[in-house]
Structures are given as structure tokens and as C-alpha cells.
Amino acid sequence: MEKGSTAYVGLDVHKDSITVAYAIDAGDVQLLGKSGVTTTDIDHMCRHLKSKARAVRFVYEAGPCGYDLHRELVQKGFECMVCAPSLIPRKPGERVKTDRRDAAKLTRALRAGDLTAVHVPTVDDEAFRDLARAWATAKEDLRHARQRLKSFLLSHGVRYTGRADWGPSHRRWVSQISFPNRWQQLAFEEHRHTIEDRLAQCSRLEMSLREAVTGWRSYPAVLGLQAMRGVQFTTAVGVLSELGDLERFEHPRQLMAWLGITPSEYSSGSKRAQGGITKTGNSYARKLLVEAAWSYRHHARVSRDIQVRQDGLPKPLIDRAWDAQLRLCRRYRKLSARGKNMNITVIAVARELAGFVWDIGRLAMSLASDRYRTTPPRLN
């Protein structure tokens, strides 16, 4: 029997199994069955499918199983797409969901071209992102641990009269607290030890991240973004590790849409209605940009910290960062003068800030030189 030209294969991937459905050209969708997840099982599945068509195209949903299957299939010479689950077409009223139906649906959607691919990072980019996320998680755990201790003290009537910002004076005050009941004292000490453990973990991860970033291919962009106001090391590394590669965005509007800071819209005929931001895409990168946008509520100026971060950077980057600060500070004041809500104003500034991140990040990568990589400026 003559082979068909193309086999479209939908994979419903789970931790211990893969449900496979396929269709040859415009033929009916057929169920191949379940496959294991080991290399031997995947080799057997690929041989079976390769015997049915000259070309084989795979697709599966992005999920907790990561991109190892994608890399393995691409290494074997197959075309593979990892699609965005939230953008898969769904029929209204569809109430039955099984692995077989999901695999068949992916097969039909792949053949029709109705799927949206997600960006698959390189191995190095994914490894650096894992380290950056571990750091962000440790900082979030530290915040929760501090909040738990504050709640514990408040529930027992212990209040700090100054600003409880966990500065040196606040930490000294916490270290002097004692309770008459030994069980309460034990609970208090456990809360304190948790905070100290999280502080040590954050310190270790930050040191490792600062050492690792100098060998990362996006290191020039990390330095370039720090020339901007409100974008310190934490923000620059967090945003770029989640983006992976700025070159994949051909226009800054694509980056804004990926971050979910563009307005939602429902328009029909002559009517056009816009709502709040879409909040699609990466929530952590969006959070970092919004936090950075708050700094533009003040008048434009180059502080000492910004001067230190700009030390050793090419002049075009410094000039572009100053242009960004002038525009964004003016934007904030203009929207505030119009009576806009403060949160709406900050989101609007964050949207434009994303455009400058796209521009300055790409400019930094293009200006990178051998001296710039081997003699890096000081990270702050």
C-alpha cells in the first residue's frame, strides 16, 4: 500500500502514558492507542507512525511534562508543535472529556491549522529560568514567613511602634521578644528560624544567579535593561528569563500582548468596546513590569543607583534609557492630570515600558562586543 503524504498526530501527554491519535492527509482520525513515556516506547511509536506516511507532524499541549518530548521528537527528525492549551478551539456545549477525545481533537486542529504554538526555550534558557524561578519562589516564601510571624505577634498583642519593614532596627526588636509560656516561645522561635532559613536560601540563590548570569547569552540585555529607571537586577533577570528570547517578538505590540497588558476588546459593527487588560501570558513577568512602572510617578532624574548600574554601558543605551524615563514620567503625569485612576495609569505606563524593554533589550544585544562580555560592568 502506498504511503500517504502526511500523518497528523495528536498526543495527549500524561506523567506515565501518552494517548496517540492520527490522521493520514484528509482521512478519518484513528486512535493508535496508549504509549509509554520511555525512550523505547517513543521509538516504537515513531516507527509505527513513520510506516504510515512519508511525513509525520506531532502536536501536544503545553503542560507540566515540559518540553523533553518535543526535543526528543525534533532530534529524531520529526516536526513537533507544543500548542497553547487556552487557545485550542472548543465546541460550545461539549461536556465529555477523555484522553482519546483530546488526542483526536488535537489531530483535527493540527490538520486545520487552528493551533497556536508556544515558544520552546533552549536547554540553557530553560535551565537559567529554573534558577531564576527558584530565587523568586524563595523570596515569595520569605514574604509569607514574615507575614506569618507578624500575624502571630499581632494575635498576642505584640506591636511594633515604628515601620515594620524588616530593617536592622525591626529585626533587633524581633530578636528581643520573649513569651512567658514555653509553648508560645517555641512557636515563636520556629517562626523566626523559618525566616532565617529563607533568608539564607535567598542569599545562596542570589549569589548563584549573579554568577550564572554572566555566562547566559542574554547577559548584555540584562545589563542594558538595568540602565532604565525601576529595572534593577531582580526585574531584568526575571523578565528576560521568562521571555527567553526577545528576537521572537517582531514588534513591541506582540510583547505587550504576550504579557497580557493590552486592553480587552469586544467590538461588533460600528460599536467598539474596550475593557480591562487581558491578563494573558506570563503573570510573573507582568507583575515585575507593573512594579517597575510605579517608579515613574516621580519626576525624571538619574539617581546614584541608576548611575552605578549604567557604569560601563554604551552611550546609546544610556541615552535610550533617559528618553524612556522622560516619556514615561510625562505619560504618568498626563494621565493623572486627566483624572485617571492610579492603577489604570500605572498599567498604561507598564504597557509602554514593555515597548522600551523590547527596544533596549534588542539594542543591548546588538551592541554587545567581546570586551563587553569578558569585562562585565558591576551588577547591582
Coordinates of C-alpha atoms in Angstrom, one line a residue:
M1 CA 0.0 0.0 0.0
E2 CA 1.3 3.4 -0.9
K3 CA 2.1 5.7 1.9
G4 CA 0.1 8.9 2.4
S5 CA 1.9 12.2 2.2
T6 CA 1.5 13.5 5.8
A7 CA 0.4 12.0 9.1
Y8 CA -1.1 14.4 11.6
V9 CA -0.6 13.1 15.1
G10 CA -2.2 14.4 18.3
L11 CA -0.6 13.4 21.6
D12 CA -2.4 13.6 25.0
V13 CA 0.6 13.5 27.3
H14 CA 0.5 12.5 30.9
K15 CA 3.1 11.5 33.5
D16 CA 3.0 7.8 32.8
S17 CA 1.3 7.5 29.4
I18 CA 0.7 9.1 26.0
T19 CA -2.6 8.7 24.2
V20 CA -2.0 8.8 20.4
A21 CA -4.4 9.7 17.6
Y22 CA -3.5 10.3 14.0
A23 CA -5.0 11.1 10.6
I24 CA -3.4 10.5 7.1
D25 CA -3.9 13.6 5.0
A26 CA -7.7 14.3 4.9
G27 CA -8.7 10.9 6.1
D28 CA -10.6 10.0 9.2
V29 CA -8.9 10.4 12.6
Q30 CA -7.9 7.0 14.1
L31 CA -6.8 6.0 17.5
L32 CA -3.4 4.4 17.8
G33 CA -3.7 3.6 21.5
K34 CA -1.6 4.4 24.5
S35 CA 2.1 4.5 24.6
G36 CA 4.6 4.7 27.4
V37 CA 6.9 7.6 28.1
T38 CA 10.2 5.8 28.0
T39 CA 12.6 6.3 25.1
T40 CA 11.9 2.7 23.9
D41 CA 8.2 3.4 23.9
I42 CA 8.6 6.6 21.9
D43 CA 10.9 4.9 19.4
H44 CA 8.3 2.2 18.8
M45 CA 5.5 4.8 18.4
C46 CA 7.6 6.8 15.9
R47 CA 8.5 3.7 13.8
H48 CA 4.8 2.7 13.7
L49 CA 3.7 6.2 12.5
K50 CA 6.6 6.6 10.1
S51 CA 5.5 3.4 8.3
K52 CA 2.1 5.1 7.5
A53 CA 3.3 8.3 5.9
R54 CA 6.3 10.0 4.4
A55 CA 6.0 13.0 6.8
V56 CA 4.8 12.9 10.4
R57 CA 3.8 16.0 12.3
F58 CA 3.2 15.8 16.1
V59 CA 1.4 18.2 18.5
Y60 CA 0.7 18.1 22.2
E61 CA -0.4 20.7 24.8
A62 CA 2.0 22.6 26.9
G63 CA 1.8 21.3 30.4
P64 CA 3.6 20.1 33.5
C65 CA 5.6 17.5 31.5
G66 CA 7.7 20.2 29.9
Y67 CA 9.5 20.1 26.6
D68 CA 11.6 16.9 26.8
L69 CA 9.2 15.1 24.4
H70 CA 9.4 17.9 21.9
R71 CA 13.2 17.9 22.0
E72 CA 13.3 14.1 21.6
L73 CA 10.9 14.2 18.6
V74 CA 12.8 17.0 16.9
Q75 CA 16.1 15.2 17.4
K76 CA 14.6 12.2 15.6
G77 CA 13.8 14.5 12.6
F78 CA 10.1 15.0 13.2
E79 CA 8.1 18.2 13.1
C80 CA 6.6 18.8 16.5
M81 CA 4.4 21.7 17.9
V82 CA 3.7 22.4 21.5
C83 CA 0.4 24.3 21.5
A84 CA -1.2 26.7 23.9
P85 CA -4.0 24.9 25.8
S86 CA -6.0 28.1 26.3
L87 CA -6.2 28.8 22.6
I88 CA -7.4 25.3 21.4
P89 CA -10.8 25.7 19.7
R90 CA -13.6 24.2 21.7
K91 CA -17.2 23.5 20.7
P92 CA -19.9 25.1 22.8
G93 CA -21.7 22.6 24.9
E94 CA -19.0 20.0 24.8
R95 CA -19.3 18.2 28.1
V96 CA -17.4 15.0 27.6
K97 CA -13.6 15.0 28.0
T98 CA -11.4 11.9 27.7
D99 CA -7.8 11.3 26.7
R100 CA -9.0 9.8 23.4
R101 CA -11.2 12.8 22.6
D102 CA -8.4 15.2 23.5
A103 CA -5.9 13.4 21.2
A104 CA -8.4 13.3 18.3
K105 CA -9.2 17.0 18.8
L106 CA -5.5 17.9 18.7
T107 CA -5.2 15.9 15.5
R108 CA -8.0 17.7 13.7
A109 CA -6.9 21.1 14.9
L110 CA -3.4 20.5 13.8
R111 CA -4.5 19.5 10.3
A112 CA -6.8 22.5 10.1
G113 CA -4.0 24.9 11.3
D114 CA -6.1 26.1 14.2
L115 CA -3.5 25.8 16.9
T116 CA -1.1 28.4 18.3
A117 CA 2.4 27.3 19.1
V118 CA 4.1 28.3 22.3
H119 CA 7.8 29.2 22.5
V120 CA 10.0 26.3 23.3
P121 CA 13.1 27.6 25.1
T122 CA 16.6 26.2 24.6
V123 CA 18.0 23.9 27.2
D124 CA 20.3 26.7 28.6
D125 CA 17.4 29.2 28.7
E126 CA 15.2 26.8 30.5
A127 CA 17.9 25.9 33.0
F128 CA 18.6 29.6 33.7
R129 CA 14.8 30.2 34.0
D130 CA 14.6 27.4 36.5
L131 CA 17.3 29.0 38.7
A132 CA 15.6 32.4 38.4
R133 CA 12.2 30.9 39.4
A134 CA 13.8 29.1 42.3
W135 CA 15.0 32.5 43.5
A136 CA 11.6 34.1 43.0
T137 CA 9.9 31.3 44.9
A138 CA 12.4 31.6 47.8
K139 CA 11.7 35.3 48.0
E140 CA 7.9 34.6 48.0
D141 CA 8.3 32.0 50.7
L142 CA 10.3 34.6 52.8
R143 CA 7.5 37.1 52.4
H144 CA 4.9 34.5 53.6
A145 CA 7.1 33.5 56.5
R146 CA 7.4 37.2 57.6
Q147 CA 3.7 37.7 57.3
R148 CA 3.0 34.6 59.4
L149 CA 5.3 35.9 62.2
K150 CA 3.7 39.4 62.1
S151 CA 0.2 37.7 62.3
F152 CA 1.4 35.6 65.3
L153 CA 2.7 38.6 67.1
L154 CA -0.4 40.6 66.4
S155 CA -2.6 37.9 67.7
H156 CA -0.8 38.1 71.0
G157 CA -0.9 41.9 71.3
V158 CA 2.8 42.4 70.4
R159 CA 3.0 45.5 68.1
Y160 CA 6.0 47.4 66.7
T161 CA 5.7 51.2 67.0
G162 CA 7.9 52.0 64.1
R163 CA 7.9 50.9 60.4
A164 CA 7.8 47.1 60.3
D165 CA 10.0 46.8 57.2
W166 CA 12.3 44.1 58.4
G167 CA 15.2 46.5 58.5
P168 CA 18.0 46.3 61.1
S169 CA 16.1 48.0 63.9
H170 CA 13.0 46.0 63.3
R171 CA 14.9 42.7 63.3
R172 CA 16.7 43.7 66.5
W173 CA 13.3 44.3 68.1
V174 CA 12.0 40.9 67.0
S175 CA 15.1 39.2 68.4
Q176 CA 14.4 40.7 71.9
I177 CA 10.8 39.4 72.1
S178 CA 10.0 36.6 74.6
F179 CA 6.9 34.9 75.8
P180 CA 6.2 33.6 79.4
N181 CA 4.6 30.4 78.1
R182 CA 7.2 28.0 76.9
W183 CA 4.9 26.6 74.1
Q184 CA 4.3 30.0 72.7
Q185 CA 8.0 30.8 72.9
L186 CA 8.7 27.6 71.0
A187 CA 6.2 28.5 68.3
F188 CA 7.7 32.0 68.1
E189 CA 11.3 30.6 67.7
E190 CA 10.1 28.3 64.9
H191 CA 8.7 31.2 63.0
R192 CA 12.0 33.1 63.5
H193 CA 14.0 30.1 62.3
T194 CA 11.9 29.7 59.2
I195 CA 12.6 33.4 58.3
E196 CA 16.4 32.9 58.9
D197 CA 16.3 29.7 56.7
R198 CA 14.5 31.6 53.9
L199 CA 17.0 34.5 54.2
A200 CA 19.9 32.1 53.8
Q201 CA 18.2 30.3 50.9
C202 CA 17.6 33.7 49.1
S203 CA 21.2 34.7 49.7
R204 CA 22.5 31.4 48.2
L205 CA 20.3 31.6 45.2
E206 CA 21.0 35.2 44.5
M207 CA 24.8 34.5 44.6
S208 CA 24.4 31.6 42.3
L209 CA 22.2 33.7 39.9
R210 CA 24.7 36.5 39.8
E211 CA 27.4 34.1 39.0
A212 CA 25.4 32.2 36.4
V213 CA 24.0 35.3 34.5
T214 CA 27.5 36.3 33.2
G215 CA 27.5 33.1 31.2
W216 CA 24.0 33.5 29.9
R217 CA 23.5 34.5 26.3
S218 CA 21.1 37.3 27.3
Y219 CA 23.6 38.8 29.7
P220 CA 24.1 42.0 27.6
A221 CA 20.3 42.6 27.6
V222 CA 20.3 42.1 31.4
L223 CA 22.8 44.9 31.8
G224 CA 21.1 47.1 29.2
L225 CA 17.7 46.9 30.9
Q226 CA 19.2 48.0 34.2
A227 CA 20.0 51.3 32.6
M228 CA 16.3 52.1 32.9
R229 CA 14.6 53.5 35.9
G230 CA 12.8 50.9 38.1
V231 CA 14.5 48.0 36.4
Q232 CA 17.0 46.6 38.8
F233 CA 18.7 43.2 38.7
T234 CA 15.7 41.4 40.0
T235 CA 13.4 42.8 37.4
A236 CA 15.8 42.5 34.5
V237 CA 16.6 38.8 35.2
G238 CA 13.0 37.9 36.0
V239 CA 11.6 39.4 32.8
L240 CA 14.3 38.2 30.4
S241 CA 14.3 34.6 31.9
E242 CA 10.6 34.4 31.3
L243 CA 10.8 35.9 27.8
G244 CA 13.6 33.6 26.7
D245 CA 14.4 35.4 23.5
L246 CA 13.4 39.0 22.6
E247 CA 14.1 38.3 18.9
R248 CA 10.9 36.2 18.7
F249 CA 8.8 39.3 19.0
E250 CA 8.9 41.1 15.7
H251 CA 7.1 44.2 17.1
P252 CA 6.7 45.6 20.7
R253 CA 3.0 45.1 20.5
Q254 CA 3.5 41.4 20.3
L255 CA 5.4 41.6 23.6
M256 CA 2.7 43.7 25.2
A257 CA 0.1 41.2 24.1
W258 CA 2.2 38.3 25.4
L259 CA 2.5 40.0 28.8
G260 CA -1.3 40.5 28.9
I261 CA -1.2 44.3 29.4
T262 CA -3.2 45.2 26.3
P263 CA -6.9 46.1 26.7
S264 CA -9.5 43.5 26.1
E265 CA -12.0 44.4 23.3
Y266 CA -15.5 43.4 22.2
S267 CA -16.5 45.2 19.0
S268 CA -19.2 44.5 16.5
G269 CA -20.3 46.6 13.6
S270 CA -19.9 50.3 14.4
K271 CA -19.6 49.6 18.1
R272 CA -16.2 49.3 19.8
A273 CA -15.9 48.5 23.5
Q274 CA -12.7 48.0 25.4
G275 CA -12.3 46.6 28.9
G276 CA -9.6 45.8 31.3
I277 CA -6.3 44.2 30.4
T278 CA -6.4 40.7 29.1
K279 CA -4.0 39.3 31.8
T280 CA -2.9 36.5 29.4
G281 CA 0.6 35.2 29.1
N282 CA 3.2 35.2 31.9
S283 CA 1.9 36.7 35.1
Y284 CA 5.3 36.9 36.9
A285 CA 6.8 39.0 34.1
R286 CA 3.7 41.2 34.1
K287 CA 4.0 41.7 37.8
L288 CA 7.6 42.7 37.6
L289 CA 6.9 45.3 34.9
V290 CA 3.9 46.8 36.8
E291 CA 6.1 47.1 39.9
A292 CA 8.8 48.9 37.9
A293 CA 6.2 51.2 36.4
W294 CA 5.4 52.6 39.8
S295 CA 8.8 54.4 39.9
Y296 CA 7.7 56.7 37.1
R297 CA 5.2 58.5 39.2
H298 CA 8.2 60.7 40.3
H299 CA 9.9 63.4 38.3
A300 CA 12.6 62.2 35.8
R301 CA 16.1 62.1 37.3
V302 CA 19.2 59.9 37.3
S303 CA 19.7 58.7 40.8
R304 CA 23.0 57.4 42.2
D305 CA 21.8 53.8 41.9
I306 CA 21.0 54.3 38.3
Q307 CA 24.4 55.9 37.6
V308 CA 26.1 52.8 39.2
R309 CA 24.0 50.5 37.0
Q310 CA 24.8 52.5 33.9
D311 CA 28.6 52.4 34.6
G312 CA 30.4 50.9 31.6
L313 CA 27.3 50.7 29.3
P314 CA 27.4 52.0 25.7
K315 CA 26.2 55.6 25.4
P316 CA 23.3 54.7 23.0
L317 CA 21.8 52.5 25.8
I318 CA 22.1 55.3 28.4
D319 CA 20.5 57.8 26.0
R320 CA 17.7 55.5 25.2
A321 CA 17.0 54.8 28.8
W322 CA 16.9 58.5 29.5
D323 CA 14.4 59.0 26.6
A324 CA 12.3 56.2 28.1
Q325 CA 12.3 57.9 31.6
L326 CA 11.3 61.3 30.2
R327 CA 8.4 59.8 28.1
L328 CA 7.1 57.5 30.9
C329 CA 7.2 60.1 33.6
R330 CA 5.4 62.6 31.3
R331 CA 2.9 59.9 30.5
Y332 CA 2.1 59.3 34.1
R333 CA 1.6 62.9 34.9
K334 CA -0.5 63.4 31.8
L335 CA -2.9 60.6 32.7
S336 CA -3.0 61.6 36.3
A337 CA -3.9 65.2 35.3
R338 CA -6.8 63.8 33.3
G339 CA -8.2 62.2 36.5
K340 CA -7.4 58.6 35.6
N341 CA -7.4 56.0 38.4
M342 CA -3.9 55.4 39.7
N343 CA -3.9 51.7 38.9
I344 CA -5.1 52.3 35.3
T345 CA -2.3 54.9 34.9
V346 CA 0.4 52.5 36.2
I347 CA -0.8 49.8 33.8
A348 CA -0.7 52.2 30.9
V349 CA 2.9 53.2 31.9
A350 CA 3.8 49.5 32.2
R351 CA 2.5 48.8 28.7
E352 CA 4.8 51.5 27.2
L353 CA 7.6 50.3 29.5
A354 CA 7.3 46.9 27.8
G355 CA 7.9 48.6 24.5
F356 CA 11.1 50.1 25.8
V357 CA 12.2 46.8 27.3
W358 CA 11.8 45.3 23.8
D359 CA 13.8 48.1 22.2
I360 CA 16.6 48.5 24.7
G361 CA 17.0 44.7 25.2
R362 CA 17.5 44.2 21.4
L363 CA 19.7 47.2 21.2
A364 CA 21.9 45.9 24.0
M365 CA 22.3 42.5 22.3
S366 CA 23.2 44.2 19.0
L367 CA 25.8 46.4 20.7
A368 CA 27.4 43.6 22.7
S369 CA 31.1 43.2 22.0
D370 CA 33.8 40.8 23.1
R371 CA 35.1 43.4 25.6
Y372 CA 31.6 43.9 26.9
R373 CA 31.2 40.2 27.7
T374 CA 34.7 39.5 29.1
T375 CA 34.8 42.6 31.3
P376 CA 31.3 42.9 32.6
P377 CA 30.2 46.0 34.5
R378 CA 29.3 45.6 38.1
L379 CA 25.9 44.1 38.8
N380 CA 23.8 45.8 41.4

